[in-house]
XYZ file of C-alpha atoms in Angstrom:
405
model
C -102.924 14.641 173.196
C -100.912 16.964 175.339
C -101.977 15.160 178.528
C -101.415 11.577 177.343
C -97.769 12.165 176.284
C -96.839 13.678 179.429
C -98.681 10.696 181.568
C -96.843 8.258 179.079
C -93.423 9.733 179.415
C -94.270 10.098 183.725
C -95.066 6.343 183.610
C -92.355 5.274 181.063
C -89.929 7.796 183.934
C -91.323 5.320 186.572
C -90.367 2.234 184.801
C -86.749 3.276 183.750
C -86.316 4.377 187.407
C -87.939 0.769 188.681
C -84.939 -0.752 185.957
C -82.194 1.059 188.020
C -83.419 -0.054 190.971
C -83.762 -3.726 190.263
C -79.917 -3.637 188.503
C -78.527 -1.672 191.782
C -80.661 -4.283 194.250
C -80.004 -7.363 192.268
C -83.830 -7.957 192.255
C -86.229 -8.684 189.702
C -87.326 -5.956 187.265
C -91.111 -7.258 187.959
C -90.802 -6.528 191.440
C -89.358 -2.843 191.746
C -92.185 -1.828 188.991
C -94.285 -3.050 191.835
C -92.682 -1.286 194.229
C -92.274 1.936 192.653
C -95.876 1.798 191.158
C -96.916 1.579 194.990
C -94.855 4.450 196.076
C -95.585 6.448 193.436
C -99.348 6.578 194.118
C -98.306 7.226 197.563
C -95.828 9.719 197.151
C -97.779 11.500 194.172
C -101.284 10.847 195.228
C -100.879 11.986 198.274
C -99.077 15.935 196.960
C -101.273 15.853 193.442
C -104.258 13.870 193.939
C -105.390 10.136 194.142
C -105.850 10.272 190.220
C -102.602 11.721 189.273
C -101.009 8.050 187.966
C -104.242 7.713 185.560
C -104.251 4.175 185.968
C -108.137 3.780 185.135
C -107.447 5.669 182.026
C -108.713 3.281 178.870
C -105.169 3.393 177.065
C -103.058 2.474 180.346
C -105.354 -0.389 181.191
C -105.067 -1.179 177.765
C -101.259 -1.563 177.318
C -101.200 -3.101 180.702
C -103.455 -5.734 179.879
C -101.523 -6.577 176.282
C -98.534 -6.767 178.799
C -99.719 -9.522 181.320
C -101.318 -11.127 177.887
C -97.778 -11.757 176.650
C -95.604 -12.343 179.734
C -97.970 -15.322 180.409
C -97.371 -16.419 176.647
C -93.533 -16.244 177.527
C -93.737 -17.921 180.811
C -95.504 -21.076 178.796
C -93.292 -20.680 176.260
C -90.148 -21.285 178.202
C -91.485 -25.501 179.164
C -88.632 -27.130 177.665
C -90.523 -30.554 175.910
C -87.706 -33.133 176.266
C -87.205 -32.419 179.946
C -91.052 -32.743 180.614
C -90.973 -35.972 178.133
C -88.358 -37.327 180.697
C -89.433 -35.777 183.865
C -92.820 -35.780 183.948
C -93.862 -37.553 186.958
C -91.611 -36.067 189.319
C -92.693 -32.354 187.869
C -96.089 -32.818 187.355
C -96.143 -34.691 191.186
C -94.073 -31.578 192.262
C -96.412 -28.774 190.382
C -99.539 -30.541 191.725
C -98.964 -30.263 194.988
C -97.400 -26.720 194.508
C -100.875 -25.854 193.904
C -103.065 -27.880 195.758
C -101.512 -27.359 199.150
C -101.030 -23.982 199.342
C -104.248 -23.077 197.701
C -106.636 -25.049 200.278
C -104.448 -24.101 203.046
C -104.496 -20.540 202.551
C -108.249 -19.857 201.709
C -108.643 -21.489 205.065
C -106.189 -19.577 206.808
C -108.561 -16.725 205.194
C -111.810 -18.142 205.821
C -111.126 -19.234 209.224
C -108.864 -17.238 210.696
C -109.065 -13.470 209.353
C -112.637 -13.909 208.652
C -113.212 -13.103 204.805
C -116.157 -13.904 203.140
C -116.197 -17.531 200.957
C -115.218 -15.176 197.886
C -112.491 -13.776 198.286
C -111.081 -16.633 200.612
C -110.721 -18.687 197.263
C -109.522 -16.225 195.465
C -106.420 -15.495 198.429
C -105.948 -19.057 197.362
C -105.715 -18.801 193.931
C -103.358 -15.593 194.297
C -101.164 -17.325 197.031
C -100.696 -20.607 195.428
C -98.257 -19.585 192.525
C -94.914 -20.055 191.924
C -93.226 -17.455 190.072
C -91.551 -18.680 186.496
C -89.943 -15.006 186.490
C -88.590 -15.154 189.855
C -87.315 -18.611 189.176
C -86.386 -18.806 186.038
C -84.705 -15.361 186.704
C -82.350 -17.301 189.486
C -81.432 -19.986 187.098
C -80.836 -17.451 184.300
C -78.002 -16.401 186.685
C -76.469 -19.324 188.343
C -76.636 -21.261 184.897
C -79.134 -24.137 186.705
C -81.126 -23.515 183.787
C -78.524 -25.510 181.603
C -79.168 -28.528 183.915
C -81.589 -31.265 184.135
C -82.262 -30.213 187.602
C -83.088 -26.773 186.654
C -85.065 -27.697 184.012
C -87.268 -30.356 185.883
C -87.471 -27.174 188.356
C -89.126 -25.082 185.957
C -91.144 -28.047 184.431
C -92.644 -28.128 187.748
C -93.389 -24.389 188.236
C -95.172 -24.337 184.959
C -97.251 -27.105 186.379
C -97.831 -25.374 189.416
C -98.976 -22.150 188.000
C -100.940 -23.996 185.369
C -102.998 -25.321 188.420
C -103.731 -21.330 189.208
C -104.712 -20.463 185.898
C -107.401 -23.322 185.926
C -108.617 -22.619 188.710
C -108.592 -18.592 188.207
C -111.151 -19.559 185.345
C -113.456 -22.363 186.752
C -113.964 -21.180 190.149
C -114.593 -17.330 189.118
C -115.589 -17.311 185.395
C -119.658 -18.065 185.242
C -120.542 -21.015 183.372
C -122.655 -19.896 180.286
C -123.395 -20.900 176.732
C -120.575 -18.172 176.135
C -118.652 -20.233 178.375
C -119.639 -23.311 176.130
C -118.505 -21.273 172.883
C -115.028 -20.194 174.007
C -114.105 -23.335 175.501
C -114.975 -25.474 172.220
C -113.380 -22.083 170.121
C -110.316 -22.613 172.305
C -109.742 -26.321 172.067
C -110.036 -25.877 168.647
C -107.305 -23.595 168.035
C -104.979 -24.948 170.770
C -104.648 -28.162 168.918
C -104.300 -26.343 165.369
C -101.516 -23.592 166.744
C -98.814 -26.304 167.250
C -99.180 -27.196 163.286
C -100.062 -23.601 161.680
C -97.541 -22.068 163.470
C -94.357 -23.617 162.406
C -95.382 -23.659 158.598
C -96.633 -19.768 158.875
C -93.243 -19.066 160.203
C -91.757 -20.933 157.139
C -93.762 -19.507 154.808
C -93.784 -15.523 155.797
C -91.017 -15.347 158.598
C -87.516 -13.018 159.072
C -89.317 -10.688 157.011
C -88.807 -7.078 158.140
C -92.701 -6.673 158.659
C -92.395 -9.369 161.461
C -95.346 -11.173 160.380
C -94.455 -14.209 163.178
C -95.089 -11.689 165.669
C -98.219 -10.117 164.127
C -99.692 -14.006 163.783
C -99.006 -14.202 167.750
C -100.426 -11.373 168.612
C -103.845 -11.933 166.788
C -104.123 -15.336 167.894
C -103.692 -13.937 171.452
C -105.649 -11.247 171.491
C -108.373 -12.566 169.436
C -108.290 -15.117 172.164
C -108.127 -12.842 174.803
C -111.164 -10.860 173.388
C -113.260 -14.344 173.314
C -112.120 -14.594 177.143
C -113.677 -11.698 177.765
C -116.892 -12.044 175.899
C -117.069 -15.136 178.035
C -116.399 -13.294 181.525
C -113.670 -15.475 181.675
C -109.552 -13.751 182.119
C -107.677 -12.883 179.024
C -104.631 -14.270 180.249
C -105.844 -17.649 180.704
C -105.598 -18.687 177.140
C -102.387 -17.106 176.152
C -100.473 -19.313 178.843
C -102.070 -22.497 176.999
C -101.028 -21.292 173.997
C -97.506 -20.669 174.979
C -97.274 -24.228 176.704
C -98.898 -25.445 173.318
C -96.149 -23.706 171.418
C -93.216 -24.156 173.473
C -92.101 -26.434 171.099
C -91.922 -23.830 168.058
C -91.913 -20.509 168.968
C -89.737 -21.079 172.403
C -86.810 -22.697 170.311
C -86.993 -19.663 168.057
C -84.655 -17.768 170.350
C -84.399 -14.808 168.072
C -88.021 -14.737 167.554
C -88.190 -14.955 171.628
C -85.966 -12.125 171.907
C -88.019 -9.571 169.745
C -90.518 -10.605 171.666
C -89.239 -9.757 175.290
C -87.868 -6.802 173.962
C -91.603 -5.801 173.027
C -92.617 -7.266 176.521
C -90.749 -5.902 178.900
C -89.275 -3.197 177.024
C -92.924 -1.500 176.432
C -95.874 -3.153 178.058
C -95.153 -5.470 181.204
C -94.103 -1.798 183.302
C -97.750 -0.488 182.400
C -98.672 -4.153 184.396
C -96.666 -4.125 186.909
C -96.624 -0.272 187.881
C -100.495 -0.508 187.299
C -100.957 -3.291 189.733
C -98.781 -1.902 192.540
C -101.080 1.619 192.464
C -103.566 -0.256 193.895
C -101.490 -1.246 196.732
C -102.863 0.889 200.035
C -99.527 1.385 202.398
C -102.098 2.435 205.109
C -103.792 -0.525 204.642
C -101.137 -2.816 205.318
C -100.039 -0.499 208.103
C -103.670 -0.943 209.843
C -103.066 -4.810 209.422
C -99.557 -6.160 209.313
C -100.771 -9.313 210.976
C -103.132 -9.997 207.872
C -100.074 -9.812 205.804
C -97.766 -11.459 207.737
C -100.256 -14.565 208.393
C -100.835 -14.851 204.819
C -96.622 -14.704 204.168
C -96.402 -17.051 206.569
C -98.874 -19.430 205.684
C -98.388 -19.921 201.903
C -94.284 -20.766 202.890
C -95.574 -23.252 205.783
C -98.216 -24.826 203.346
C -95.557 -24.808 200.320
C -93.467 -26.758 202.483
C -95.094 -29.611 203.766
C -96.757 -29.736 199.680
C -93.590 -29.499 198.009
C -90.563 -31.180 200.359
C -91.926 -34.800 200.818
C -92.295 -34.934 197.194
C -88.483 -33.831 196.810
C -87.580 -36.671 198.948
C -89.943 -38.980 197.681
C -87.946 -39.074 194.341
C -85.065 -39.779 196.331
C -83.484 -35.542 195.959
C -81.153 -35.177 198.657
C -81.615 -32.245 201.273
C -79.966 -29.555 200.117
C -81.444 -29.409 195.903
C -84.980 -30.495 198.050
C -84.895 -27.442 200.159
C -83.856 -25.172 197.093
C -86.496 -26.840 194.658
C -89.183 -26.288 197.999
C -88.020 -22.463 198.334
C -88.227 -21.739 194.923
C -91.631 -22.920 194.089
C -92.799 -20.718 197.239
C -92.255 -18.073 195.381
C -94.571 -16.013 193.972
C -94.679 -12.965 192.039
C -96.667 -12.400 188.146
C -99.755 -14.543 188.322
C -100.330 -13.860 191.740
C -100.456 -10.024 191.277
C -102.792 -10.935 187.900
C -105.195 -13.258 190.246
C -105.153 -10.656 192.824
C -105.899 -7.541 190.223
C -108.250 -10.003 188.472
C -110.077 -9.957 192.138
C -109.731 -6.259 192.489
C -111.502 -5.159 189.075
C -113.918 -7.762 189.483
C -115.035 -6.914 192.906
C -114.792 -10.132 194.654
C -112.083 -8.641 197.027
C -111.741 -4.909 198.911
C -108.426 -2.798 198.240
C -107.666 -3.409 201.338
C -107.605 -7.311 200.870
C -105.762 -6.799 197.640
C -103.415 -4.508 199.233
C -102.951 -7.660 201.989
C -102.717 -10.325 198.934
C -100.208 -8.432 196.705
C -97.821 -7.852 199.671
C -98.197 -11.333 200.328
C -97.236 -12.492 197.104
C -94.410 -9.459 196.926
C -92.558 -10.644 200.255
C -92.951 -14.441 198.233
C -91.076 -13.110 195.758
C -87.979 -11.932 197.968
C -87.470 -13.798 201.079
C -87.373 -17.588 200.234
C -84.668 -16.910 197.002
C -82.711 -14.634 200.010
C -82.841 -17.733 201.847
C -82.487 -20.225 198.897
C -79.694 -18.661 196.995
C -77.614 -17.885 200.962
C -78.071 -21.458 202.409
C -79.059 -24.530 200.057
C -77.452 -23.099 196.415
C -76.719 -26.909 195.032
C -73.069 -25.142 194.128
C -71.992 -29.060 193.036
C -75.005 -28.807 190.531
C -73.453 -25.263 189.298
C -71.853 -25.558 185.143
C -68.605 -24.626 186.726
C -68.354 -26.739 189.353
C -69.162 -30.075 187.064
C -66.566 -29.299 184.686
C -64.017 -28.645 187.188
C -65.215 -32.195 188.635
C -64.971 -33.599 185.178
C -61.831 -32.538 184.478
C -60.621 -34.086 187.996
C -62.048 -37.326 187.046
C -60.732 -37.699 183.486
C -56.933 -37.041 184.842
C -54.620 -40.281 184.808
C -54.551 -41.303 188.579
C -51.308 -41.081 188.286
C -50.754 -37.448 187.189
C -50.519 -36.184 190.843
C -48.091 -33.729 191.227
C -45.614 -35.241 193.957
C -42.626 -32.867 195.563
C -39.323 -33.336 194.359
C -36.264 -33.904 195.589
C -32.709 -32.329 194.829
């Protein structure tokens, strides 16, 4: 046991030193545990060995996997019902062609101009046509656009979009069996019972100290995850269903949702996320920065023209449609699971997921840079609509005039 708690408290080291980095950069958590997973493997592989890190042991993939199990429950878990009720058309419009565009347009851009096999061009797709709910809902978090219907309509769409991925993550790649059969009819099932078990479990046996709300989750996920598997199917795919499916429950539980991140990304989303950027070859990217850059370049292009005539189409003027179109060209947690998912399955090379993850990486960081520094909708901002409030509610005649002696 020697050796596992020293490579637990060396990768617990890397993920306290990937939380200092993302509070002194002002970046998401997500992403440093990326980037220090990546230069870790470098920087360690390179004086120790390539299997210093341990990342194929069977408890590290383990806790990893439990990780990106629950921060796609969370991520479905945040779709706010009455906003979608009210907003549907415009998010659903929105989250379609998040998806669509970006994911035909760069598997061609793969196919056709770098060359990759049919394979892996679809799954580039797939990994490059997310928008990141982290990234995004991480921005509204901290301009307080989450508190507004424009925010929320926002996030309605990304949920949408990355919906899309998930889907098509399972019925492009996962091989269509009787298994297949079983866990799709086991599935339905228990999607449509989960919205009325789990409020009257939580009644019943809840704010106990044996946290029996949480234990209920996590067997319904990872028995579900476990089916996913049996089927050759992804593990995460159900548990984002189920947190859509229970968004309505467990997602206006907020201390519930609490213990739950604290479990999350206090313990098991750093095993992910340091995992997944280990497999990251520098010299890769170094023998083929145009790969990456092309691949940047073309999700944002095809994001665009997907995303902005929709904005206007509902009548959003320039600047919100420019910050809604930046933000859903982000991408950052399901496109490093699509891309891993790729990896383990060998439908793409290291070196291709090397190319994919810093694709969906430099997603992840230049369009909020250029979001947040040139189309912030500052008039949408909580402060700056009680401050107009306040303007408009004063007597018209309450203007402070300067007096003569």
């Amino acid at each position: 046991m020697t050796a596992v708690w020293t490579l637990f408290t060396l990768w617990v080291g890397l993920a306290l030193i990937a939380s200092l980095l993302s509070v002194w950069l002002r970046v998401s958590t997500a992403l440093t545990e990326i980037c220090v997973g990546t230069l870790a493997q470098l920087i360690l592989g390179t004086a120790f060995g390539a299997t210093i890190l341990g990342a194929d042991e069977g408890w590290i993939k383990f806790l990893a996997g439990i990780g990106a199990i629950m921060l796609t429950f969370l991520a479905g878990a945040e779709l706010d019902p009455v906003v979608f009720k009210k907003k549907w058309k415009e998010a659903t419009a929105l989250g379609t062609v998040g998806f669509v565009f970006p994911f035909l347009g760069c598997a061609a851009a793969a196919y056709f101009v770098l060359g990759w096999e049919i394979r892996p061009s679809w799954l580039a797709g797939v990994a490059l046509s997310t928008t990141s709910v982290a990234v995004v809902y991480a921005v509204m978090i901290e301009t307080g656009l989450n508190k507004t219907e424009y925010g929320k309509t926002v996030l309605a769409a990304c949920f949408i979009n990355d919906l899309g991925t998930v889907l098509a993550l399972g019925f492009i790649f996962a091989p269509f069996t009787l298994k297949t059969l079983a866990f799709a009819v086991i599935a339905i099932v228990v999607f449509a019972a989960l919205p009325w078990v789990t409020p009257r479990f939580n009644r019943m046996f809840g704010n106990r100290p044996s946290e029996m709300e949480i234990k209920f989750l996590l067997f319904c996920l990872l028995g579900l995850g476990a089916l996913a598997g049996w089927a050759d199917s992804e593990a995460v795919l159900p548990a984002y269903v189920i947190g859509m499916m229970l968004a309505g429950t467990v997602g206006k539980d907020h201390a519930l949702v609490r213990r739950l991140r604290a479990i999350t990304f206090g313990l098991l989303t750093p095993f992910y996320f340091i995992r997944a950027g280990s497999f990251v070859a520098i010299p890769a990217l170094i023998a083929a920065p145009f790969a990456f850059f092309f691949m940047l370049g073309a999700k944002m292009v095809s994001k665009f023209f997907g995303v902005y005539p929709v904005t206007r189409f509902y009548k959003t003027p320039n600047p919100e449609a420019m910050y809604t179109t930046l933000l859903m060209s982000t991408g950052l947690t399901f496109g490093t699971i699509s891309s891993l998912f790729g990896l383990t399955h060998g439908i793409i090379t290291q070196a291709q997921y090397s190319i994919l993850v810093a694709g969906v990486i430099g997603s992840a960081v230049i369009p909020t840079l250029i979001a947040n520094a040139f189309y912030l909708p500052r008039h949408l901002l909580p402060e700056a609509k009680e401050e107009a409030e306040r303007i408009m509610s004063e007597p018209t005649g309450a203007v402070d005039l300067p007096q003569s002696d």
